[in-house]
Short mmCIF file of C-alpha atoms in Angstrom, two decimals:
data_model
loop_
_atom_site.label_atom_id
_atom_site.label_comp_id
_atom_site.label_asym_id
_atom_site.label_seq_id
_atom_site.Cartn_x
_atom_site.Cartn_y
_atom_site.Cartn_z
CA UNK A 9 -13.77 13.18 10.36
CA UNK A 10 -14.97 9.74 11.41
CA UNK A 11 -16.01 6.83 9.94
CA UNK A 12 -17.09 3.52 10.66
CA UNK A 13 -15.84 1.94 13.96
CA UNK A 14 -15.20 5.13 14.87
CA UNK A 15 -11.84 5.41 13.59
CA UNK A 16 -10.45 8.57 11.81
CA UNK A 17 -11.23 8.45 7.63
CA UNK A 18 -7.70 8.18 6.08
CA UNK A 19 -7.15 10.89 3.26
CA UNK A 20 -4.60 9.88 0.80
CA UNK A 21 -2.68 12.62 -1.54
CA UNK A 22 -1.96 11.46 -5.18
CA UNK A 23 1.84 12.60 -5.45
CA UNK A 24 2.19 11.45 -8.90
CA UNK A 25 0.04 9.27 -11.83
CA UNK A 26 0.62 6.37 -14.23
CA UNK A 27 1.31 8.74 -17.40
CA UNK A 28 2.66 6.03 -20.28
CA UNK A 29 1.96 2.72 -20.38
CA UNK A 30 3.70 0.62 -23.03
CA UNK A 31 4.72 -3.23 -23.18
CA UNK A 32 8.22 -2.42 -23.01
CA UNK A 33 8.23 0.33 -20.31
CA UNK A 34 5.83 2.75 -18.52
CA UNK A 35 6.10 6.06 -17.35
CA UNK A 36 5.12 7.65 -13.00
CA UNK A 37 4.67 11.44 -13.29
CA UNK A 38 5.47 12.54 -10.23
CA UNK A 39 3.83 16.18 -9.36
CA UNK A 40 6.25 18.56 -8.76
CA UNK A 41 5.85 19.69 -5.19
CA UNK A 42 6.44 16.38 -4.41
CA UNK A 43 9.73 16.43 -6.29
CA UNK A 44 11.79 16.92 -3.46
CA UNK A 45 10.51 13.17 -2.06
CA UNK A 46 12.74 11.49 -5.37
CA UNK A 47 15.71 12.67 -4.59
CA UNK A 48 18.65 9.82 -4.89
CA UNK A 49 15.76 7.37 -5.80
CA UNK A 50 17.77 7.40 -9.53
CA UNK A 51 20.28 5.15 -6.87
CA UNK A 52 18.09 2.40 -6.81
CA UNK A 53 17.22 -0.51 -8.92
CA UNK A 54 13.96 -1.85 -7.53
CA UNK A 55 10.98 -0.08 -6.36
CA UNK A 56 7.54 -0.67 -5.04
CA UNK A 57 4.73 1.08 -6.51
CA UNK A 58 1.28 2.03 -4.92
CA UNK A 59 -1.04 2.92 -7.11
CA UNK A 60 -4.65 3.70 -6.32
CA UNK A 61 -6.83 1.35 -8.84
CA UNK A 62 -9.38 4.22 -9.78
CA UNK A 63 -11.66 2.11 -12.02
CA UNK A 64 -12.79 0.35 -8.96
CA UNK A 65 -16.20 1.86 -7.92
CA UNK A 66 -17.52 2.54 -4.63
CA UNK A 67 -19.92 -0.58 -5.08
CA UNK A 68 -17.40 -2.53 -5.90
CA UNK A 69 -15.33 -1.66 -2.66
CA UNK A 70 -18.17 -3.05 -0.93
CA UNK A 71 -17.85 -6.63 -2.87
CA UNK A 72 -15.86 -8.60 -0.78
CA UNK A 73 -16.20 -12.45 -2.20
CA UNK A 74 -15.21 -13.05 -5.43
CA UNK A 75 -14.28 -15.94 -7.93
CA UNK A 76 -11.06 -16.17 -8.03
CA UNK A 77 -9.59 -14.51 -11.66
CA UNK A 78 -13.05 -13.96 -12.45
CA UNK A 79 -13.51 -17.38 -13.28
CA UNK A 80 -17.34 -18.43 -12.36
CA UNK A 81 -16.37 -22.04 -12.27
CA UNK A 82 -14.01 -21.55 -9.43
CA UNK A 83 -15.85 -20.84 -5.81
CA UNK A 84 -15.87 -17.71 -4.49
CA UNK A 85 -13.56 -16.79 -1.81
CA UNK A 86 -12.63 -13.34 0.49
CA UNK A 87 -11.03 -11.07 -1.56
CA UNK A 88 -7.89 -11.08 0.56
CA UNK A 89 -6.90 -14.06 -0.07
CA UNK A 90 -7.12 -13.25 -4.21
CA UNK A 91 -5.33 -10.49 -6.28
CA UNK A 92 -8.82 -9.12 -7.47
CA UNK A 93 -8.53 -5.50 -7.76
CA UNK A 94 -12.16 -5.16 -5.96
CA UNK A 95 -11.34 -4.60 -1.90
CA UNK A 96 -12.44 -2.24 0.79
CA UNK A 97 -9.15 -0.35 -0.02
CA UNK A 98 -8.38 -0.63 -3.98
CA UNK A 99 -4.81 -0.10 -3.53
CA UNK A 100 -2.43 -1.53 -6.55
CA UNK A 101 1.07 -2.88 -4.90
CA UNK A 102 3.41 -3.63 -8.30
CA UNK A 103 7.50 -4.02 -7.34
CA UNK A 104 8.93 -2.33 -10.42
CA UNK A 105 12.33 -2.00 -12.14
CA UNK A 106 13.82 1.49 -12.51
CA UNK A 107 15.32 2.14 -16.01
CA UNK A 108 16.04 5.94 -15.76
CA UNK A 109 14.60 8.95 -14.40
CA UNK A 110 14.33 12.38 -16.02
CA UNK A 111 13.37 15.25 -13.59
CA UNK A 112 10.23 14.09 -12.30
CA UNK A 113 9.19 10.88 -14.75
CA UNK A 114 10.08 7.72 -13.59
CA UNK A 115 10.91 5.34 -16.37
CA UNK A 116 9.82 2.06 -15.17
CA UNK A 117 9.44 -1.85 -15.98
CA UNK A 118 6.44 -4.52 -15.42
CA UNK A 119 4.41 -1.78 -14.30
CA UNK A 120 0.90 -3.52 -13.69
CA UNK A 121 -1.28 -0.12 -13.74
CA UNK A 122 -3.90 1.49 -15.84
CA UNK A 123 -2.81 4.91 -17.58
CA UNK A 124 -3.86 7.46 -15.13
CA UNK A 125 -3.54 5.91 -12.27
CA UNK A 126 -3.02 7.79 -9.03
CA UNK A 127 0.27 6.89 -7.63
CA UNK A 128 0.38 7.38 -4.14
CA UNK A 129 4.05 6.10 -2.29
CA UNK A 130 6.93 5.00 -3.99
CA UNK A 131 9.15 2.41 -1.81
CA UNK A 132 12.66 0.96 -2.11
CA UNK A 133 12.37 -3.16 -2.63
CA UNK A 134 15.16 -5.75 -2.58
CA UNK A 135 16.32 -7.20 -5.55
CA UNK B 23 -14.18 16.57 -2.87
CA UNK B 24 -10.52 18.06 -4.84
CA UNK B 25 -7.52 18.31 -3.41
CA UNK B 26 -4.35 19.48 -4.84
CA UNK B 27 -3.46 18.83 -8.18
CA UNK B 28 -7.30 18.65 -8.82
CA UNK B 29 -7.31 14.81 -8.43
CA UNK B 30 -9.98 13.57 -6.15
CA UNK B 31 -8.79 12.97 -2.77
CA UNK B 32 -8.88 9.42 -1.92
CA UNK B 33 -10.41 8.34 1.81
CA UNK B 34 -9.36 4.59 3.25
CA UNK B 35 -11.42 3.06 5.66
CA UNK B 36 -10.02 1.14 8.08
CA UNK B 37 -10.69 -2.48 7.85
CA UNK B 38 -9.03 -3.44 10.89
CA UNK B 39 -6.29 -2.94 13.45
CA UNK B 40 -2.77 -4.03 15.01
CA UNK B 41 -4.20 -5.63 18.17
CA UNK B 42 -1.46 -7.24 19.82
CA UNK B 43 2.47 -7.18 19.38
CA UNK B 44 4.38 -10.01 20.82
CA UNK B 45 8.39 -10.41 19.84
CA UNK B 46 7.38 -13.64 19.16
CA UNK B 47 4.13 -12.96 17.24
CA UNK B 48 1.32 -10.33 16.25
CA UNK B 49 -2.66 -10.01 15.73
CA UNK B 50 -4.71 -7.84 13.94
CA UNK B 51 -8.31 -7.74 14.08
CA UNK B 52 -10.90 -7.56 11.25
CA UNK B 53 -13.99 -5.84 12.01
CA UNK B 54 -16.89 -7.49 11.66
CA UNK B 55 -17.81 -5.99 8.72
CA UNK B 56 -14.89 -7.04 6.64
CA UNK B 57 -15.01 -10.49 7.85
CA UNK B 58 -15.98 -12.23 4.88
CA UNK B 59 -13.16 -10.70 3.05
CA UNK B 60 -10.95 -13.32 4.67
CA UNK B 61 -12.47 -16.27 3.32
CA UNK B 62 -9.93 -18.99 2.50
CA UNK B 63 -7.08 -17.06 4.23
CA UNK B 64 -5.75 -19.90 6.39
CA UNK B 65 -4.89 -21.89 3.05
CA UNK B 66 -2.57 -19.00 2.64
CA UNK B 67 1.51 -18.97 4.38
CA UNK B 68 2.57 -15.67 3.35
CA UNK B 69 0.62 -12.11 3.48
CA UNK B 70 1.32 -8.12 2.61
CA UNK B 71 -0.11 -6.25 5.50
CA UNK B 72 -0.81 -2.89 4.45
CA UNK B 73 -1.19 -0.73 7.56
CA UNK B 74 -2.03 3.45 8.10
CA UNK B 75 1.24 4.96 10.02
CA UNK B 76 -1.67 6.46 12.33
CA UNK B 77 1.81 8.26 14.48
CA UNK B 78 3.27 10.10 11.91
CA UNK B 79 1.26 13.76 12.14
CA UNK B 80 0.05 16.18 9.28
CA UNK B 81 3.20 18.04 9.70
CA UNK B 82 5.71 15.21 9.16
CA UNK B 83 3.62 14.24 5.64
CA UNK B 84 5.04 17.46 3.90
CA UNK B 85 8.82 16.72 5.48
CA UNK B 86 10.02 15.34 1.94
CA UNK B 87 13.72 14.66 2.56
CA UNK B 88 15.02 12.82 5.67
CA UNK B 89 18.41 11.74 7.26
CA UNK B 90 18.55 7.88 6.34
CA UNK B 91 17.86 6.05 9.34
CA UNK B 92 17.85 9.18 11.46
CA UNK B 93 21.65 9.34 11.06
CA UNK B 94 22.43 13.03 10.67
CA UNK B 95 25.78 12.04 9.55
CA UNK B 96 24.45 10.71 6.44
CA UNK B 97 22.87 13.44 3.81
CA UNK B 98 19.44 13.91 3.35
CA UNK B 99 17.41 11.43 0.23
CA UNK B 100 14.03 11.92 -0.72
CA UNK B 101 11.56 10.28 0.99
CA UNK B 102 10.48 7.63 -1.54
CA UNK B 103 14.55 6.13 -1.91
CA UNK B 104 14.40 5.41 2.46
CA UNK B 105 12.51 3.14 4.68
CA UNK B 106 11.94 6.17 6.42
CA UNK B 107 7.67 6.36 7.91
CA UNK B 108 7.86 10.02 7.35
CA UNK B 109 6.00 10.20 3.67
CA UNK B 110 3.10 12.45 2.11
CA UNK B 111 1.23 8.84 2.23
CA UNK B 112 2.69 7.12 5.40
CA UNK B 113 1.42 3.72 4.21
CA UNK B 114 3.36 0.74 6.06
CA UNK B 115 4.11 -2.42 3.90
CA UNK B 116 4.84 -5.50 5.40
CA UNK B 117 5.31 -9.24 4.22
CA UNK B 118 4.23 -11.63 7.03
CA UNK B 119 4.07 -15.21 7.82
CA UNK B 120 0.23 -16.30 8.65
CA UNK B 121 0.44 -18.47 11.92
CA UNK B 122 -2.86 -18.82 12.71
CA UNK B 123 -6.50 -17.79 11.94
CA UNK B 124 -9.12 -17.84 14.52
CA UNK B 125 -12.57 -15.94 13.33
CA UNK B 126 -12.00 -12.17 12.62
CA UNK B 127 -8.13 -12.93 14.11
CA UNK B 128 -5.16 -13.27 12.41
CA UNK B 129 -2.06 -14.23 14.39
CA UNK B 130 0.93 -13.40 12.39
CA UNK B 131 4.86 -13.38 12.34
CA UNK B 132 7.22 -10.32 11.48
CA UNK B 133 4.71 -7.73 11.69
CA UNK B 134 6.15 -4.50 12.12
CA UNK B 135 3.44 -2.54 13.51
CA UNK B 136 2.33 -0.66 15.94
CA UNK B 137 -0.15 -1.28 18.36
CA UNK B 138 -3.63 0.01 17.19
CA UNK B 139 -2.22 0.69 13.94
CA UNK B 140 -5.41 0.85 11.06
CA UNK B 141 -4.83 -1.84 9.12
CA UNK B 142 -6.52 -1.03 5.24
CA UNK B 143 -5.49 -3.96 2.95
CA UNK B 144 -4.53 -7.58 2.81
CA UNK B 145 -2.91 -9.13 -0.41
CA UNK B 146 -1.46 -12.88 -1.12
CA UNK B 147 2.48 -12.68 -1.02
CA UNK B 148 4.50 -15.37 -2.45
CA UNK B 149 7.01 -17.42 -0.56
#
């Protein structure tokens, strides 16, 4: 399939979802042929979490000045240079704390996703 | 459209490219399109590239587990506790330094890219 430019669509495969959200902690689901892919990740303290932010429409994705933090009084400016969730690509990128891991939930802290959200790669980060 | 798990497949368009890579520094190109997206981006030092792993094929997204760093001596991990490319979602992640902006090009330091690789998001980084 092509798209614009001519370059190849990009499909993307949830392999898990945001499936607790509290203050204190929140919870990855990871689907479980994708199991495999968490192997040792119990081993490591920090990770990075990509999330897909599904509440962002596809008339949003096509926004792309905004005020910064929504605030009207501030000028509007491209939203790659601001942490708005509206972008061509509405892809959530939250470094995370591992607390435990049972079978395929990942117990995790400062989580900055929506319950449901499609998670879609899981990387190690540096401390 | 459904894919597995009956979650909505998610498509990424490409919102630029890898256009040149220097040792000494990098470009990517924004297409015309995107380009008022990166309004305000030269007040910015620091950037997270997030980049399609165009070489990785179909086949190597369902490889879950992967020698660490190639190095058969060491035991297979899942994919999401390695650096490893090879990943359902083989989504590169990359902090750089912004050198330069000049229209729809950013010059840029550390990028580890390939050339031509679709670039789909740009997000502030801190220093």
């Amino acid at each position: 399939m092509r798209g614009r430019n001519n370059l190849e669509v990009i499909e993307l495969c949830p392999v898990g979802r945001v499936s607790k959200t509290n203050l204190s902690f929140q919870e990855i689901e990871i689907f479980e042929e994708f199991l495999p892919a968490l192997d040792s990740i119990e081993n490591f303290e920090y990770l990075w979490i990509l999330f897909w932010l599904h509440r962002v429409s596809q008339s949003k994705r096509r926004v792309l000045k905004v005020h910064p933090r929504g605030d009207i009084g501030r000028p509007k400016r491209g939203v790659f240079s601001t942490h708005s969730p509206v972008r061509p690509n509405p892809i959530g990128l939250t470094r995370v704390k591992l607390l435990e891991r049972e079978d395929n939930i990942l117990r995790v802290k400062e989580l900055d996703a929506l319950i449901d959200s499609p998670v879609i790669d899981i990387k190690l980060a540096h401390e």
